[in-house]
CSV table of C-alpha atoms and ligand atoms in Angstrom, one decimal:
chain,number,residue,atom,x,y,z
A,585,UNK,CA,28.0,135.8,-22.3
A,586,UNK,CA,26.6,135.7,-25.8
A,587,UNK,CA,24.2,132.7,-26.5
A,588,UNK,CA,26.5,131.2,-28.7
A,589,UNK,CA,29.1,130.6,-25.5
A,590,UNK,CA,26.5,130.0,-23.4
A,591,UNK,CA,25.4,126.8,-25.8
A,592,UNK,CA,29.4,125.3,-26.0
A,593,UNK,CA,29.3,125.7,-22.3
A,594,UNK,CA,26.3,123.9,-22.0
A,595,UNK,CA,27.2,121.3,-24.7
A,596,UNK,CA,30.9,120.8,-22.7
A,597,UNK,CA,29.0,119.9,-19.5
A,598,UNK,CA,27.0,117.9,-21.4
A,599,UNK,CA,30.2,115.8,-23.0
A,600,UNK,CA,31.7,115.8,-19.4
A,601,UNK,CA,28.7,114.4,-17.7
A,602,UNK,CA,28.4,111.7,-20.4
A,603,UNK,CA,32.2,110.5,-20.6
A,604,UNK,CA,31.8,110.4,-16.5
A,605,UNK,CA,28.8,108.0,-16.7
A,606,UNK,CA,30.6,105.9,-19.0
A,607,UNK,CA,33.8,105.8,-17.1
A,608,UNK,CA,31.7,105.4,-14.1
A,609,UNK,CA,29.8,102.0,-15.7
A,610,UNK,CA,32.9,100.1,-16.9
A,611,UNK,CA,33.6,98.5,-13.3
A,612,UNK,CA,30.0,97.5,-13.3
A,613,UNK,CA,30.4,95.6,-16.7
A,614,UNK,CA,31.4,91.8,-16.5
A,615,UNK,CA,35.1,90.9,-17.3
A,616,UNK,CA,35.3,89.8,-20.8
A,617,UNK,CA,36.1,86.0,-21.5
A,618,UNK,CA,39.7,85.7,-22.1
A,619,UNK,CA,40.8,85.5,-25.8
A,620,UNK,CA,40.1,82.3,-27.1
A,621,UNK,CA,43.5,81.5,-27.4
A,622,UNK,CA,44.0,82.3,-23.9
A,623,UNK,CA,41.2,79.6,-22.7
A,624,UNK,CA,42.8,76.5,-21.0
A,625,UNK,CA,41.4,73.3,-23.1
A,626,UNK,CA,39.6,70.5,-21.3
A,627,UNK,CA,38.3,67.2,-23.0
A,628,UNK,CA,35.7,65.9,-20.6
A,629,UNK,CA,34.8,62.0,-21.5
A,630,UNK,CA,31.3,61.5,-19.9
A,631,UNK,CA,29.6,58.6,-19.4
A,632,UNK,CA,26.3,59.5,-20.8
A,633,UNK,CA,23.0,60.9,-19.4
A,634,UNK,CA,21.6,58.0,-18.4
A,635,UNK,CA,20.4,59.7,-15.2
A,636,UNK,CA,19.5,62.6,-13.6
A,637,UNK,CA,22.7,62.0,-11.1
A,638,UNK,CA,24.2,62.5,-14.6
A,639,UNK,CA,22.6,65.4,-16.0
A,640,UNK,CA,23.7,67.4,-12.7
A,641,UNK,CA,27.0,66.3,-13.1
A,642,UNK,CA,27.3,67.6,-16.7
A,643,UNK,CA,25.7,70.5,-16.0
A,644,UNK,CA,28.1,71.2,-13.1
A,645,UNK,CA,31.2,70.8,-15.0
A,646,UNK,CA,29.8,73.3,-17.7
A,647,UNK,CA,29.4,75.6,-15.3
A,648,UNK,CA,32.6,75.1,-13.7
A,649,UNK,CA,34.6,75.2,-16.5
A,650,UNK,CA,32.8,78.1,-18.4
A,651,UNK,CA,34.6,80.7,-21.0
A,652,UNK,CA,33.7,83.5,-18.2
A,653,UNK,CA,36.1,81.1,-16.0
A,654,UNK,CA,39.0,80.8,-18.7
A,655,UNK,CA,38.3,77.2,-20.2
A,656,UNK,CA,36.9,75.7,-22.9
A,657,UNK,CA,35.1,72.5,-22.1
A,658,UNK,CA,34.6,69.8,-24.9
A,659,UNK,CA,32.5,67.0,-23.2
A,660,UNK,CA,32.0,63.8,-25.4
A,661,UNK,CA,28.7,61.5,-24.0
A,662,UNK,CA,30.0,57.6,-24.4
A,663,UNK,CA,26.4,56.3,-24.1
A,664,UNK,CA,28.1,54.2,-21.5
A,665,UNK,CA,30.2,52.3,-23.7
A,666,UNK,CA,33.7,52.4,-22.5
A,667,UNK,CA,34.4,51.9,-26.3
A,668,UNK,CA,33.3,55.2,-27.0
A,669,UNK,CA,35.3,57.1,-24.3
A,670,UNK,CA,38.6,55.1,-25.7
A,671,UNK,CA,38.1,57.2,-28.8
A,672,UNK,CA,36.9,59.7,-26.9
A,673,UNK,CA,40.2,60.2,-25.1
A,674,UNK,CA,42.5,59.8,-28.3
A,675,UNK,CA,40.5,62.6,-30.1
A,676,UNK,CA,41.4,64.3,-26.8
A,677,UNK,CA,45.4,63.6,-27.6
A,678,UNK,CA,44.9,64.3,-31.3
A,679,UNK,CA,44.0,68.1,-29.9
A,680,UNK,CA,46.2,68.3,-27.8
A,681,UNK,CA,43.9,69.6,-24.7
A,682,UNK,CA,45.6,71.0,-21.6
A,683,UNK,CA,43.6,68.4,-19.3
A,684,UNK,CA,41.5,65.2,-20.3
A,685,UNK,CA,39.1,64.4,-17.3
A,686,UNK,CA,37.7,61.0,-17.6
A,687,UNK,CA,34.5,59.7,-15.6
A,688,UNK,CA,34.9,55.7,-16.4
A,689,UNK,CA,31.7,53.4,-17.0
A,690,UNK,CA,34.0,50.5,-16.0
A,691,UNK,CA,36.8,49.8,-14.0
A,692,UNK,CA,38.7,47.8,-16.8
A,693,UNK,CA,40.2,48.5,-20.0
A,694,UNK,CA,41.9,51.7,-19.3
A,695,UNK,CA,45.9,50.9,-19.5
A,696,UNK,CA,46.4,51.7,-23.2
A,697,UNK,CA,44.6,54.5,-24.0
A,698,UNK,CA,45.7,56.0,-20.5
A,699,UNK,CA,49.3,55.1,-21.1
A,700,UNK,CA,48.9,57.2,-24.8
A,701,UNK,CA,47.8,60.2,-22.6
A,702,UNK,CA,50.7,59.6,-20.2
A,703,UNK,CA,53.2,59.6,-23.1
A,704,UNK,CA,51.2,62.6,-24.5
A,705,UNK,CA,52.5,64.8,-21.5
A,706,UNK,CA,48.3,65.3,-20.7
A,707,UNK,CA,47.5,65.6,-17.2
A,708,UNK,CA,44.2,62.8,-16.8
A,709,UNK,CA,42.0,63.4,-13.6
A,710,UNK,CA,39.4,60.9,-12.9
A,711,UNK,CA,36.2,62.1,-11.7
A,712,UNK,CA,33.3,59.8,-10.0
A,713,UNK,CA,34.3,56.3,-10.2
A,714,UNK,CA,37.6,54.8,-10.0
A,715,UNK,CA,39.8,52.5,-12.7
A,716,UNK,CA,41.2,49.1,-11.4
A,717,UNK,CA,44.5,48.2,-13.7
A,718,UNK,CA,45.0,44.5,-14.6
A,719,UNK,CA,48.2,43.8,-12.0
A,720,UNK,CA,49.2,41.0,-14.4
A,721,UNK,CA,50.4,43.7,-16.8
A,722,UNK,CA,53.2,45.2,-14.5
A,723,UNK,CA,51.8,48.6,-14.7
A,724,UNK,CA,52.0,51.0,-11.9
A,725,UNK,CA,48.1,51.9,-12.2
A,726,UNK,CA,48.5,55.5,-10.1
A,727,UNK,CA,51.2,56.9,-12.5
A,728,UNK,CA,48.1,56.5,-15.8
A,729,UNK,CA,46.3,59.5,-13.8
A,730,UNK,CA,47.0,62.6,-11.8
A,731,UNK,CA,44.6,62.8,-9.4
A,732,UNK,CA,40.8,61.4,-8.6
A,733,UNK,CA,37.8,62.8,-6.8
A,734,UNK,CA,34.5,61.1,-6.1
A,735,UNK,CA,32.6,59.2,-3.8
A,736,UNK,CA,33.1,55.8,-1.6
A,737,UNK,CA,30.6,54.1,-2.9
A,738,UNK,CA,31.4,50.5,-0.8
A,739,UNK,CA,31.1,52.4,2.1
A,740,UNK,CA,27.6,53.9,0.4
A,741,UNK,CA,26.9,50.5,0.2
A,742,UNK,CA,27.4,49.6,4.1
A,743,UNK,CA,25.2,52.9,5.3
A,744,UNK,CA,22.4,51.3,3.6
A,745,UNK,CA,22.9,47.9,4.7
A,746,UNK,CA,23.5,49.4,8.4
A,747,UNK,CA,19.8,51.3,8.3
A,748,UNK,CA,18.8,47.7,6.5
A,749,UNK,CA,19.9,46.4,10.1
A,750,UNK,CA,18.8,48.7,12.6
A,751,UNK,CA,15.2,49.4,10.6
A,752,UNK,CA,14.2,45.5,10.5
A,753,UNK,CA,16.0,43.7,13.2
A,754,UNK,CA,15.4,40.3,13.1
A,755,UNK,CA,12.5,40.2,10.8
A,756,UNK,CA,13.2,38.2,7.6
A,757,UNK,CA,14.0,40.2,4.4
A,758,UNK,CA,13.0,39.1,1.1
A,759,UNK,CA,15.4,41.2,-1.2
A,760,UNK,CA,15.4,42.3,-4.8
A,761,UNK,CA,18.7,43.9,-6.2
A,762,UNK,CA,18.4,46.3,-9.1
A,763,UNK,CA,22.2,46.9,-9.9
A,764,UNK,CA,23.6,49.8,-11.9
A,765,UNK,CA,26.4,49.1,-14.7
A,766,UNK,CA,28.3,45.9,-13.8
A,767,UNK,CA,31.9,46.4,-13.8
A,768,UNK,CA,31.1,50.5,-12.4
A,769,UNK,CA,33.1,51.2,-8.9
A,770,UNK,CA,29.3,52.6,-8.5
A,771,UNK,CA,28.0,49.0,-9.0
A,772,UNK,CA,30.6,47.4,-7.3
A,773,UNK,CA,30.7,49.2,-4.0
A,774,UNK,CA,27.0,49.1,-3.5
A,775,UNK,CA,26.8,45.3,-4.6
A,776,UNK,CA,29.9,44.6,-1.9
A,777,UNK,CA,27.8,46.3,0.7
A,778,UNK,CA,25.2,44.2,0.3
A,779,UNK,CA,26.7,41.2,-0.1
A,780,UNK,CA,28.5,41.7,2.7
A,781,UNK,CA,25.0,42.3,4.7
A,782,UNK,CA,23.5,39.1,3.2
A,783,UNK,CA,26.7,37.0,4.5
A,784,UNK,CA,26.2,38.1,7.7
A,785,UNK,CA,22.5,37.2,8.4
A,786,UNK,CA,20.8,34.4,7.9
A,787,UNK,CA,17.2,35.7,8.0
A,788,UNK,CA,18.2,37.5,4.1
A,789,UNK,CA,17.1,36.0,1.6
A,790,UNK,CA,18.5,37.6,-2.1
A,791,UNK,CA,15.4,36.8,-4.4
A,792,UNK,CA,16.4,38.6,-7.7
A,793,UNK,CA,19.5,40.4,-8.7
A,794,UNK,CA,19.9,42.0,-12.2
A,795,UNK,CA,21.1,45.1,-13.7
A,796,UNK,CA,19.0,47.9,-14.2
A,797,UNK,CA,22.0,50.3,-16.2
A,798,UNK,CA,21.3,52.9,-13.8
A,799,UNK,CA,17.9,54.1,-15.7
A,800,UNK,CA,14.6,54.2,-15.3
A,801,UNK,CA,13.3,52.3,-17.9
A,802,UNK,CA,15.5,49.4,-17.2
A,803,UNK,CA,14.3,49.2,-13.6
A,804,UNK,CA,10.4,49.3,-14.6
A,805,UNK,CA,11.1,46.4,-16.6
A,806,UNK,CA,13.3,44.6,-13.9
A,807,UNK,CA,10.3,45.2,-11.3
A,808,UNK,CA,7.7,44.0,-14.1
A,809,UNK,CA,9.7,40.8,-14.1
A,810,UNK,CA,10.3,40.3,-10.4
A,811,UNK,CA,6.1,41.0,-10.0
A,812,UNK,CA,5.7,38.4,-13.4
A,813,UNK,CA,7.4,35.7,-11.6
A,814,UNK,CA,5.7,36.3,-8.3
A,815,UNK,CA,9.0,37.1,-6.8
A,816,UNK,CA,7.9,38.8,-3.8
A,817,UNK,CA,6.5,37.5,-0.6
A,818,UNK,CA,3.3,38.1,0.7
A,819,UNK,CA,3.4,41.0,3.4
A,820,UNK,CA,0.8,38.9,5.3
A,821,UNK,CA,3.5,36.5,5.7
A,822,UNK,CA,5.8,39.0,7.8
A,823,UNK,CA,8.5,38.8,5.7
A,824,UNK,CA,9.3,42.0,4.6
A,825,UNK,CA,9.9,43.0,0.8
A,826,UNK,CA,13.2,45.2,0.1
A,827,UNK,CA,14.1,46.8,-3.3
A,828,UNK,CA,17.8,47.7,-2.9
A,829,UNK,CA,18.0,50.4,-5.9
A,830,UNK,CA,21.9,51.4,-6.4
A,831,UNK,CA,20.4,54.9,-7.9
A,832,UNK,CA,17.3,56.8,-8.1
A,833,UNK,CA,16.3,56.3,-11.6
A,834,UNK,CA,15.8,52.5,-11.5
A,835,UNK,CA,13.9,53.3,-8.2
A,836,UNK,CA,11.4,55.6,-9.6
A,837,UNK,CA,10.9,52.8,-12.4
A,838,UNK,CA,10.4,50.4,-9.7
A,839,UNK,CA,7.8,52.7,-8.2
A,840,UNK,CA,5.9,53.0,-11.6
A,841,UNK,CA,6.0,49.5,-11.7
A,842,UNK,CA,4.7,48.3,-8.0
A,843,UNK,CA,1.9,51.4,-8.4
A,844,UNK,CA,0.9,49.8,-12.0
A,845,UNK,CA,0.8,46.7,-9.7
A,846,UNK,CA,-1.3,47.6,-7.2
A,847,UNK,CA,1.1,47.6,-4.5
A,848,UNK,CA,2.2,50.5,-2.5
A,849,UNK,CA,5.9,50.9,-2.6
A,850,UNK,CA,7.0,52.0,1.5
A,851,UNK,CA,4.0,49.1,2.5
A,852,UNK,CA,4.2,46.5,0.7
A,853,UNK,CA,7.8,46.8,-0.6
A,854,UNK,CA,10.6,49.2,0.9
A,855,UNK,CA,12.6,50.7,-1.6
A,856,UNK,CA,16.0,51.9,-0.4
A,857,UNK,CA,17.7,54.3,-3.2
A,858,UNK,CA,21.1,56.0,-3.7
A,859,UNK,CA,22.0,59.4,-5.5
A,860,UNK,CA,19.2,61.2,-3.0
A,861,UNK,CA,18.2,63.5,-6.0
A,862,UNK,CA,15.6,66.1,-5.2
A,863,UNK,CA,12.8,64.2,-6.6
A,864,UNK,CA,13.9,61.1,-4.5
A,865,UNK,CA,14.1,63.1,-1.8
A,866,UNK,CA,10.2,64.0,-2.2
A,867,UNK,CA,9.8,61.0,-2.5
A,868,UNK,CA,11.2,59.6,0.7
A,869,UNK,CA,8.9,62.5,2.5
A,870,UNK,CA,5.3,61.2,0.5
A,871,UNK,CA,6.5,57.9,1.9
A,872,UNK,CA,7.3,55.8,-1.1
A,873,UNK,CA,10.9,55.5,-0.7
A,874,UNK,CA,12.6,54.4,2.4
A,875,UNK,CA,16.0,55.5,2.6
A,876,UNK,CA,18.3,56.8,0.2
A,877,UNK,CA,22.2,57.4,0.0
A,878,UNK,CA,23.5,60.1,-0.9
A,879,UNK,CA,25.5,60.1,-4.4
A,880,UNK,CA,27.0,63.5,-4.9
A,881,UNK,CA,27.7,65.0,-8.7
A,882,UNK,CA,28.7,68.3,-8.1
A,883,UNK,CA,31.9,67.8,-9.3
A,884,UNK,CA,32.8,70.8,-11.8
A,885,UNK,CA,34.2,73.0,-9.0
A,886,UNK,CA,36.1,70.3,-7.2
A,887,UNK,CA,37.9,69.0,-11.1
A,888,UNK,CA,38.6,72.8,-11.5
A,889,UNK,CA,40.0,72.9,-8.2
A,890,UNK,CA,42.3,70.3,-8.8
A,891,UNK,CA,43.3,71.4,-12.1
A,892,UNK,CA,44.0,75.0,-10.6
A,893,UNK,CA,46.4,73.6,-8.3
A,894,UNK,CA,47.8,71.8,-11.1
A,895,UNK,CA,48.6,75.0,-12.9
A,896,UNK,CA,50.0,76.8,-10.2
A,897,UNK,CA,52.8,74.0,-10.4
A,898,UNK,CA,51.0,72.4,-7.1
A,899,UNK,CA,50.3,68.8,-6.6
A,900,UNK,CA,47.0,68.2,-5.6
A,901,UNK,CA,46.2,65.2,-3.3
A,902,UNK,CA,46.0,62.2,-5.4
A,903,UNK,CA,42.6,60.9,-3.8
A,904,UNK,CA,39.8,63.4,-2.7
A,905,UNK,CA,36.9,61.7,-1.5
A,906,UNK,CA,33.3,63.3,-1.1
A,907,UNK,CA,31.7,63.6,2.1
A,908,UNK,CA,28.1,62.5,1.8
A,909,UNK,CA,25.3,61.9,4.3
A,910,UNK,CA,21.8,59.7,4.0
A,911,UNK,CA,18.1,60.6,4.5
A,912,UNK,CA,14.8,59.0,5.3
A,913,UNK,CA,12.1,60.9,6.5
A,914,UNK,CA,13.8,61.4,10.4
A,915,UNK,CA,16.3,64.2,8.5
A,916,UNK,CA,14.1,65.5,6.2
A,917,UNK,CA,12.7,68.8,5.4
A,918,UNK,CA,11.0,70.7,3.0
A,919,UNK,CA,13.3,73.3,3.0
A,920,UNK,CA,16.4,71.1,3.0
A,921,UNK,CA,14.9,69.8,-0.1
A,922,UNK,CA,14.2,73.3,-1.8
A,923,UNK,CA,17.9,74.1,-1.5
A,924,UNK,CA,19.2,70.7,-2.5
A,925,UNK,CA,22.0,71.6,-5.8
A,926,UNK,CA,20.2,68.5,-7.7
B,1674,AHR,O1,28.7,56.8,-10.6
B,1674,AHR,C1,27.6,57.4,-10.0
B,1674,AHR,C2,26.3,56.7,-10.4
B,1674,AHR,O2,26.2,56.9,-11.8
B,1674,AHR,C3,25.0,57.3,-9.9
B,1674,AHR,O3,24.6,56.6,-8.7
B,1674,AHR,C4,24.1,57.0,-11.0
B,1674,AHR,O4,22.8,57.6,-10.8
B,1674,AHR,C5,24.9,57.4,-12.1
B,1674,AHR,O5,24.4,57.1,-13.4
């Protein structure tokens, strides 16, 4: 063999080994996104990020509904004005998006702009809290949306009131109420609940009640006030001081503001919480937050979910409702708190 064949030979093998490796790698690479053409549209109409329950929640539906995943997600934030997610939802229709999913502040106000979606042809699912249609209007509420998932937050609100029951007996309670958005199913459930507790016992005693707007900064100030106008009782006294939070965020401003105090929050004051966020969570186990409820916001892969089935010409079930669970420091671990999704 001269050396001339002798180098195409070598050069061939060469080609061969080459157009095998890259053969070989293209199973390894990872599907390319579907042309954008291709991608299903979704208008998401947020509430805001006016807590961390919030931000997970976001950040769950981007994931969910990803380019990788066939969809392109437009979320508009309505810095929880229900005004805001009105025009939110008609730039939606203008578009023309496949699916608008809406996560309401309120309850109220929904039966025009849900009725333009309707006569639009756009599928609506409601994620999180619920809408409540004026019955005076002669509107059949369920036919403005296609299906809902999210959690039972009155029944949140009787898990809390039931540990409330079993933890302090017949003790008296002197109770401060930092509520979320009024007019929120989140607000309205956990407020029922408690009512409901305070009808029912006579050694309750409901010393403040505002709203906090779900947020931190809110509930510092609330607490700030409550300590201003000497609205607790004196734990020397016996009766017991309980900050009934409806999310984490106003209960970490609470914290801030009892510790600015001088008073040590799971001592002096119990503070029961919902959403049961990581940091809550930690929280609960360094003993400054009693009990909390837990709020789930993974909702990205359950919305997808539904709207899957609704592509596949299925028809999802019109309610889905969260399973959820609670925690004080019985049921806690580190670990479960390592792997908690937010
Ligand atoms: O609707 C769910 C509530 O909204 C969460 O409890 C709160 O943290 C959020 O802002």
């Amino acid at each position: 063999m001269t050396g001339k064949t002798r180098k195409a030979r070598l050069l061939a093998v060469l080609l061969c080994l080459l157009l095998c490796l890259s053969a070989c790698s293209v199973p390894q690479q990872q599907a390319a996104p579907a042309p954008e053409e291709d991608l299903v549209m979704v208008g998401f109409s947020q509430v805001g990020a006016e807590s961390d329950w919030r931000l997970a929640n976001t950040q769950s539906m981007l994931s969910a509904f990803s380019a990788e995943n066939g969809y392109r997600l437009t979320i508009l934030e309505a810095n929880q004005e229900p005004r805001n997610q009105i025009t939110a939802i008609r730039r939606f229709i203008n578009e023309n998006v496949d699916y608008i999913v809406l996560a309401p502040t309120e309850e109220g106000g929904w039966e025009t702009v849900l009725s333009e979606a309707k006569e639009a042809g756009i599928p609506v699912i409601i994620v999180d809290r619920m809408i409540s249609i004026n019955p005076d209007l002669g509107i059949d509420a369920e036919s403005l949306f296609t299906c809902w998932v999210g959690s039972d937050f009155r029944k949140e609100g009787d898990t809390a009131v039931a540990w409330m029951e079993e933890t302090f007996g017949d003790r008296p309670l002197n109770i401060v109420h930092l509520q979320g958005n009024l007019g929120s199913s989140a607000q309205l459930g956990r407020t029922e609940g408690l009512d409901t507790g305070l009808a029912a016992h006579e050694n309750w005693t409901l010393a403040f009640r505002a709203s906090g707007e779900f947020t931190l900064a809110r509930g510092q100030e609330l607490i700030e006030q409550v300590l201003a106008d000497n609205l607790l009782a004196d734990p020397a006294s016996g009766v017991v001081n309980v900050i009934y939070s409806e999310n984490d965020n106003m209960s970490y401003g609470a914290i801030n503001a009892l510790k600015n105090a001088g008073l040590r929050p799971g001592e002096d004051v119990f503070i029961i919480s919902f959403d049961a966020a990581r940091t809550a969570l930690q929280l609960i186990l360094s003993g400054e937050i009693s009990y909390d409820v837990e709020c789930n916001p993974l909702h990205g892969p359950r919305v997808r979910a539904l709207i899957e089935q609704l592509r596949q010409g299925k028809t999802p079930p019109k309610y889905t409702y969260v399973e959820e669970t609670a925690f004080s420091k019985e049921n806690l671990t580190e670990s479960l708190i390592q792997n908690r999704g937010y």
